[in-house]
Amino acid sequence: MRISARADYAVRAALQLAASRDDAPLKAEAIANAQDIPHKFLESILNDMRRGGLVLSQRGGNGGYRLAKPAESISIADVIRVVEGPLVSVRGVRPPELSYTGPAESLLPLWIALRSNVREILEGVSLADVASDQLPAYVAALTDAPKAWVNP
């Protein structure tokens, strides 16, 4: 699975909003500076997140962005889907829409299993979990395996 820069930036921007101590909106420029995200790129991402119902925008001198819902109710999967679409696709197609024949028939259940595991992790972790450094135990346990940190 590949996490694009767009998805990474969107999650980081959402986490910056989740970590905001007060309810005042944050300016895009402040988010971009805090997370080292190109400002123009971030504006586009924040617009997608606004259209997707994850953030609210407020105009004016005291304007900016804030989360549309509590951070506890926004999963990492929600953020990625708003800016990228489906979490797992094969050649741009969702796994249930695929079909294989012959020795490749077992690929479909493999892609479905992959999607299921990706969903379990990304849907099971909220912005609040990450912002507070409190990952769910099952996610933290996955990082305990030495092979998790090694690139093959």
Coordinates of N, CA and C in Angstrom, one line a residue:
M1 N 0.8 -1.2 0.0 CA 0.0 0.0 0.0 C 0.9 1.2 0.0
R2 N 0.5 2.2 -0.7 CA 1.2 3.5 -0.8 C 0.4 4.6 -0.3
I3 N 0.9 5.4 0.7 CA 0.3 6.5 1.2 C 0.8 7.7 0.4
S4 N 0.0 8.4 -0.3 CA 0.5 9.6 -1.1 C 0.8 10.8 -0.2
A5 N 1.6 11.7 -0.8 CA 1.9 12.9 0.0 C 0.6 13.7 0.3
R6 N -0.4 13.6 -0.6 CA -1.7 14.3 -0.3 C -2.4 13.7 0.9
A7 N -2.4 12.4 1.0 CA -3.0 11.7 2.2 C -2.2 12.0 3.4
D8 N -0.9 11.9 3.4 CA -0.1 12.2 4.5 C -0.3 13.7 5.0
Y9 N -0.3 14.6 4.1 CA -0.5 16.0 4.4 C -1.9 16.2 5.0
A10 N -2.9 15.6 4.5 CA -4.3 15.7 5.0 C -4.4 15.2 6.4
V11 N -3.8 14.1 6.7 CA -3.8 13.5 8.1 C -3.0 14.5 9.0
R12 N -1.9 14.9 8.6 CA -1.1 15.8 9.4 C -1.8 17.1 9.7
A13 N -2.5 17.7 8.7 CA -3.3 18.9 8.9 C -4.4 18.7 9.8
A14 N -5.1 17.5 9.7 CA -6.2 17.2 10.6 C -5.7 17.0 12.0
L15 N -4.6 16.4 12.2 CA -4.0 16.2 13.5 C -3.6 17.6 14.1
Q16 N -3.1 18.5 13.3 CA -2.8 19.9 13.8 C -4.1 20.5 14.3
L17 N -5.2 20.4 13.6 CA -6.5 20.9 14.0 C -7.0 20.2 15.3
A18 N -6.8 18.9 15.3 CA -7.2 18.1 16.5 C -6.5 18.5 17.8
A19 N -5.2 18.9 17.6 CA -4.4 19.3 18.7 C -4.6 20.7 19.2
S20 N -5.3 21.5 18.4 CA -5.6 22.9 18.8 C -6.2 22.9 20.1
R21 N -5.7 23.7 21.0 CA -6.2 23.8 22.4 C -7.5 24.5 22.5
D22 N -7.7 25.5 21.8 CA -9.0 26.3 21.9 C -9.8 26.0 20.7
D23 N -11.0 26.6 20.6 CA -11.9 26.3 19.5 C -11.7 27.3 18.4
A24 N -10.7 28.2 18.5 CA -10.4 29.2 17.5 C -9.9 28.5 16.2
P25 N -10.4 29.0 15.1 CA -9.9 28.4 13.8 C -8.4 28.7 13.6
L26 N -7.8 27.7 12.9 CA -6.4 27.9 12.6 C -6.3 28.3 11.1
K27 N -5.4 29.2 10.9 CA -5.2 29.7 9.5 C -4.4 28.6 8.7
A28 N -4.6 28.4 7.5 CA -3.9 27.5 6.6 C -2.4 27.7 6.7
E29 N -2.0 28.9 6.7 CA -0.6 29.2 6.7 C 0.0 28.7 8.0
A30 N -0.7 28.8 9.1 CA -0.1 28.3 10.4 C 0.0 26.8 10.4
I31 N -1.0 26.1 9.8 CA -1.0 24.7 9.7 C 0.2 24.3 8.8
A32 N 0.3 24.9 7.7 CA 1.4 24.6 6.7 C 2.7 24.8 7.4
N33 N 2.9 25.9 8.1 CA 4.2 26.1 8.8 C 4.5 25.1 9.9
A34 N 3.5 24.7 10.7 CA 3.6 23.8 11.8 C 4.0 22.4 11.3
Q35 N 3.4 22.0 10.1 CA 3.6 20.7 9.6 C 4.5 20.6 8.4
D36 N 5.1 21.7 8.0 CA 6.0 21.8 6.9 C 5.4 21.2 5.6
I37 N 4.2 21.8 5.3 CA 3.4 21.4 4.1 C 3.4 22.6 3.2
P38 N 3.6 22.4 1.9 CA 3.4 23.5 1.0 C 2.1 24.2 1.1
H39 N 2.0 25.5 1.3 CA 0.8 26.2 1.6 C -0.3 26.1 0.5
K40 N 0.1 26.2 -0.7 CA -0.9 26.1 -1.8 C -1.5 24.7 -1.9
F41 N -0.6 23.7 -1.7 CA -1.1 22.3 -1.7 C -2.0 22.1 -0.6
L42 N -1.7 22.6 0.6 CA -2.6 22.5 1.8 C -3.9 23.1 1.6
E43 N -4.0 24.3 0.9 CA -5.2 24.9 0.6 C -6.2 24.0 -0.1
S44 N -5.6 23.3 -1.1 CA -6.4 22.4 -1.9 C -6.9 21.2 -1.1
I45 N -6.1 20.7 -0.2 CA -6.4 19.6 0.6 C -7.5 20.0 1.6
L46 N -7.3 21.2 2.2 CA -8.3 21.7 3.2 C -9.7 21.9 2.5
N47 N -9.7 22.4 1.3 CA -10.9 22.5 0.5 C -11.6 21.1 0.3
D48 N -10.8 20.1 0.0 CA -11.4 18.8 -0.2 C -12.0 18.3 1.2
M49 N -11.2 18.6 2.3 CA -11.7 18.2 3.6 C -13.0 18.9 4.0
R50 N -13.1 20.2 3.6 CA -14.3 21.0 3.8 C -15.5 20.4 3.1
R51 N -15.3 20.1 1.8 CA -16.3 19.5 0.9 C -16.7 18.2 1.5
G52 N -15.8 17.4 2.1 CA -16.0 16.1 2.6 C -16.6 16.1 4.0
G53 N -16.9 17.3 4.6 CA -17.5 17.4 5.9 C -16.6 17.2 7.1
L54 N -15.3 17.2 6.9 CA -14.4 17.0 8.0 C -13.9 18.3 8.6
V55 N -13.8 19.4 7.9 CA -13.4 20.7 8.5 C -14.5 21.7 8.1
L56 N -14.5 22.8 8.9 CA -15.3 23.9 8.7 C -14.3 25.1 8.4
S57 N -14.7 26.0 7.5 CA -13.9 27.1 7.3 C -14.6 28.4 7.7
Q58 N -13.9 29.4 8.1 CA -14.4 30.6 8.5 C -13.6 31.7 7.9
R59 N -14.3 32.7 7.3 CA -13.6 33.8 6.6 C -13.4 34.9 7.6
G60 N -12.5 35.8 7.1 CA -12.3 37.0 7.9 C -11.0 37.0 8.6
G61 N -10.7 38.1 9.3 CA -9.5 38.3 10.1 C -9.3 37.2 11.1
N62 N -10.3 36.7 11.7 CA -10.2 35.7 12.7 C -10.6 34.3 12.1
G63 N -10.5 34.2 10.8 CA -10.9 33.0 10.1 C -9.9 32.0 10.1
G64 N -10.2 30.9 9.5 CA -9.3 29.7 9.4 C -10.1 28.4 9.3
Y65 N -9.6 27.4 9.8 CA -10.2 26.0 9.7 C -10.2 25.4 11.1
R66 N -11.2 24.6 11.3 CA -11.3 23.8 12.5 C -12.1 22.5 12.1
L67 N -12.0 21.5 13.0 CA -12.6 20.2 12.7 C -14.2 20.4 12.8
A68 N -14.9 19.7 11.9 CA -16.3 19.8 11.9 C -17.0 18.9 12.9
K69 N -16.2 18.0 13.4 CA -16.7 17.0 14.4 C -15.6 16.8 15.5
P70 N -16.0 16.3 16.6 CA -14.9 16.0 17.6 C -13.9 15.0 17.0
A71 N -12.6 15.2 17.4 CA -11.5 14.4 16.9 C -11.7 12.9 17.1
E72 N -12.4 12.6 18.2 CA -12.7 11.2 18.6 C -13.6 10.5 17.5
S73 N -14.3 11.3 16.8 CA -15.3 10.7 15.8 C -14.8 10.8 14.4
I74 N -13.5 11.2 14.2 CA -13.0 11.2 12.8 C -11.8 10.2 12.8
S75 N -12.0 9.2 12.0 CA -10.9 8.2 11.8 C -9.9 8.6 10.8
I76 N -8.7 8.0 10.9 CA -7.7 8.3 9.9 C -8.2 7.9 8.5
A77 N -9.0 6.8 8.5 CA -9.6 6.4 7.2 C -10.5 7.4 6.6
D78 N -11.3 8.1 7.5 CA -12.1 9.2 7.0 C -11.4 10.3 6.3
V79 N -10.2 10.7 6.8 CA -9.4 11.7 6.2 C -8.9 11.2 4.9
I80 N -8.3 10.0 4.9 CA -7.7 9.5 3.6 C -8.7 9.4 2.5
R81 N -9.9 8.9 2.9 CA -11.0 8.7 1.9 C -11.4 10.0 1.3
V82 N -11.5 11.1 2.1 CA -11.9 12.4 1.6 C -11.0 12.9 0.5
V83 N -9.7 12.7 0.7 CA -8.7 13.3 -0.2 C -8.2 12.3 -1.3
E84 N -8.4 11.0 -1.1 CA -7.9 10.0 -2.0 C -8.9 9.1 -2.6
G85 N -10.0 8.9 -2.0 CA -11.0 7.9 -2.4 C -10.8 6.6 -1.6
P86 N -11.1 5.5 -2.2 CA -11.1 4.2 -1.5 C -9.7 3.9 -0.9
L87 N -9.7 3.3 0.2 CA -8.4 2.9 0.9 C -7.5 2.0 0.1
V88 N -8.2 1.0 -0.5 CA -7.5 0.0 -1.3 C -8.2 -0.2 -2.6
S89 N -7.4 -0.1 -3.7 CA -7.9 -0.4 -5.0 C -6.8 -1.1 -5.8
V90 N -7.2 -1.8 -6.8 CA -6.2 -2.5 -7.6 C -6.4 -2.0 -9.0
R91 N -5.4 -1.3 -9.6 CA -5.5 -0.7 -10.9 C -6.7 0.3 -10.9
G92 N -6.9 1.0 -9.8 CA -8.0 2.0 -9.7 C -9.4 1.4 -9.5
V93 N -9.5 0.1 -9.3 CA -10.8 -0.6 -9.2 C -10.9 -1.2 -7.8
R94 N -12.1 -1.1 -7.2 CA -12.3 -1.7 -5.8 C -12.3 -3.2 -6.0
P95 N -11.7 -3.9 -5.0 CA -11.5 -5.3 -5.1 C -12.8 -6.1 -5.4
P96 N -14.0 -5.8 -4.8 CA -15.2 -6.6 -5.2 C -15.6 -6.5 -6.7
E97 N -15.1 -5.5 -7.4 CA -15.5 -5.4 -8.8 C -14.5 -6.1 -9.7
L98 N -13.5 -6.8 -9.1 CA -12.5 -7.5 -9.9 C -13.0 -9.0 -10.1
S99 N -12.4 -9.6 -11.1 CA -12.6 -11.0 -11.3 C -11.3 -11.6 -11.9
Y100 N -10.9 -12.8 -11.5 CA -9.7 -13.4 -12.0 C -10.1 -14.9 -12.4
T101 N -9.2 -15.4 -13.2 CA -9.4 -16.8 -13.6 C -8.2 -17.6 -13.5
G102 N -8.3 -18.9 -13.5 CA -7.2 -19.8 -13.5 C -6.4 -19.7 -12.2
P103 N -5.1 -19.7 -12.3 CA -4.2 -19.7 -11.1 C -4.3 -18.3 -10.4
A104 N -4.9 -17.3 -11.0 CA -5.0 -16.0 -10.3 C -6.3 -15.8 -9.5
E105 N -7.1 -16.9 -9.5 CA -8.4 -16.7 -8.8 C -8.3 -16.4 -7.4
S106 N -7.2 -16.9 -6.7 CA -7.1 -16.6 -5.3 C -6.6 -15.2 -5.0
L107 N -6.3 -14.4 -6.0 CA -5.9 -13.0 -5.8 C -7.1 -12.2 -5.2
L108 N -8.3 -12.4 -5.7 CA -9.4 -11.7 -5.2 C -9.6 -11.8 -3.6
P109 N -9.6 -13.0 -3.1 CA -9.7 -13.0 -1.6 C -8.5 -12.4 -0.9
L110 N -7.3 -12.5 -1.6 CA -6.1 -11.8 -1.0 C -6.3 -10.3 -1.0
W111 N -6.8 -9.7 -2.0 CA -7.0 -8.3 -2.0 C -8.1 -7.9 -1.1
I112 N -9.1 -8.7 -0.9 CA -10.2 -8.4 0.0 C -9.6 -8.5 1.5
A113 N -8.8 -9.5 1.8 CA -8.2 -9.6 3.1 C -7.3 -8.4 3.4
L114 N -6.5 -8.0 2.4 CA -5.7 -6.8 2.6 C -6.6 -5.6 2.9
R115 N -7.6 -5.4 2.1 CA -8.5 -4.2 2.4 C -9.1 -4.3 3.7
S116 N -9.5 -5.5 4.2 CA -10.1 -5.7 5.5 C -9.1 -5.3 6.6
N117 N -7.9 -5.6 6.5 CA -6.9 -5.3 7.5 C -6.6 -3.8 7.5
V118 N -6.5 -3.2 6.3 CA -6.2 -1.8 6.2 C -7.4 -1.0 6.9
R119 N -8.6 -1.5 6.6 CA -9.8 -0.8 7.1 C -9.8 -0.9 8.7
E120 N -9.5 -2.1 9.1 CA -9.5 -2.4 10.6 C -8.5 -1.4 11.3
I121 N -7.4 -1.2 10.8 CA -6.4 -0.3 11.4 C -6.8 1.2 11.2
L122 N -7.0 1.6 10.0 CA -7.3 3.0 9.7 C -8.7 3.5 10.2
E123 N -9.7 2.6 10.2 CA -11.0 3.0 10.7 C -11.0 2.9 12.2
G124 N -10.1 2.2 12.8 CA -10.1 2.0 14.3 C -9.2 3.0 15.0
V125 N -8.6 3.9 14.3 CA -7.7 4.9 14.9 C -8.3 6.3 14.6
S126 N -8.6 7.0 15.7 CA -9.1 8.4 15.5 C -8.0 9.4 15.5
L127 N -8.4 10.6 15.0 CA -7.5 11.7 15.1 C -7.1 12.0 16.6
A128 N -8.0 11.8 17.5 CA -7.8 12.0 18.9 C -6.8 11.0 19.4
D129 N -6.9 9.8 19.0 CA -5.9 8.7 19.4 C -4.5 9.1 19.0
V130 N -4.3 9.5 17.8 CA -2.9 9.9 17.3 C -2.5 11.2 18.0
A131 N -3.3 12.2 18.0 CA -3.0 13.5 18.6 C -2.6 13.4 20.0
S132 N -3.2 12.4 20.7 CA -2.9 12.3 22.2 C -1.8 11.2 22.4
D133 N -1.2 10.6 21.3 CA -0.2 9.6 21.4 C -0.8 8.4 22.2
Q134 N -2.0 8.0 21.9 CA -2.7 6.9 22.6 C -3.2 5.9 21.5
L135 N -2.4 5.3 20.8 CA -2.8 4.4 19.7 C -3.5 3.2 20.4
P136 N -4.5 2.6 19.8 CA -5.1 1.4 20.3 C -4.1 0.3 20.5
A137 N -4.3 -0.5 21.5 CA -3.3 -1.5 21.9 C -3.0 -2.5 20.7
Y138 N -4.1 -2.8 19.9 CA -3.8 -3.8 18.8 C -2.9 -3.1 17.7
V139 N -3.0 -1.8 17.6 CA -2.2 -1.1 16.6 C -0.7 -1.0 17.2
A140 N -0.6 -0.7 18.4 CA 0.7 -0.6 19.0 C 1.4 -1.9 19.0
A141 N 0.7 -3.0 19.2 CA 1.2 -4.3 19.2 C 1.8 -4.7 17.9
L142 N 1.2 -4.2 16.8 CA 1.7 -4.5 15.5 C 3.1 -3.9 15.3
T143 N 3.4 -2.9 16.0 CA 4.7 -2.2 15.8 C 5.8 -2.9 16.7
D144 N 5.4 -3.8 17.5 CA 6.4 -4.5 18.4 C 7.2 -5.5 17.7
A145 N 6.7 -6.0 16.6 CA 7.4 -7.0 15.8 C 8.6 -6.4 15.2
P146 N 9.8 -7.0 15.4 CA 11.1 -6.4 14.8 C 11.0 -6.2 13.3
K147 N 10.3 -7.1 12.6 CA 10.2 -7.1 11.2 C 9.4 -5.9 10.7
A148 N 8.5 -5.3 11.6 CA 7.7 -4.2 11.2 C 8.5 -3.0 10.8
W149 N 9.7 -2.9 11.4 CA 10.5 -1.7 11.2 C 11.6 -1.9 10.1
V150 N 11.6 -3.1 9.5 CA 12.7 -3.4 8.5 C 12.1 -3.4 7.1
N151 N 12.8 -2.7 6.2 CA 12.4 -2.7 4.8 C 13.0 -3.9 4.1
P152 N 12.2 -4.8 3.5 CA 12.7 -5.9 2.8 C 13.5 -5.6 1.6

